[in-house]
Amino acid sequence: GWCPLSPTGAQTTQLLVEPPWRPAVLWDRVTLTCQGSGTTGATTWYKDRQSWWQEIQEHFTVTESGTYTCDRPGSGLSLPMTVSNARLVLQAPAQELLEGDTVTLRCRR
């Protein structure tokens, strides 16, 4: 399922990642979704801090490694999400983790 990359309520606009693991890797066919409580309209996407494109659709499949953020009208900018092209990665679930939680990590290559 989809998992937010920031705690609920911490940010009005959230960047959701599928599959729900982080760090995200390009070879996983990562889909990002911009979700916010503001008015509907074009979502502005940023890649590596540069305005990248505007789209009515709020989600897309990543084809390039980089750091992505999104901006929704009326709800602001999301926290950044990095998608890497690493060949070996240690991943954790993309959810809020608290001290004492049991976490399943996975090493992938």
Short mmCIF file of C-alpha atoms in Angstrom, two decimals, residues 45 55 57 59 63 66 69 71 92-93 97 99 107:
data_model
loop_
_atom_site.label_atom_id
_atom_site.label_comp_id
_atom_site.label_asym_id
_atom_site.label_seq_id
_atom_site.Cartn_x
_atom_site.Cartn_y
_atom_site.Cartn_z
CA TRP A 45 6.75 19.06 -9.41
CA GLU A 55 0.52 18.33 -14.32
CA GLN A 57 -2.35 14.27 -12.57
CA HIS A 59 1.10 10.88 -9.61
CA THR A 63 12.27 7.61 -14.78
CA GLY A 66 17.01 12.72 -8.19
CA THR A 69 9.18 17.57 -4.11
CA ASP A 71 3.54 21.73 -4.51
CA ALA A 92 13.11 0.24 5.64
CA PRO A 93 9.32 0.59 5.41
CA LEU A 97 8.86 4.84 12.93
CA GLU A 99 11.63 4.21 19.19
CA CYS A 107 19.05 -5.57 1.67
#
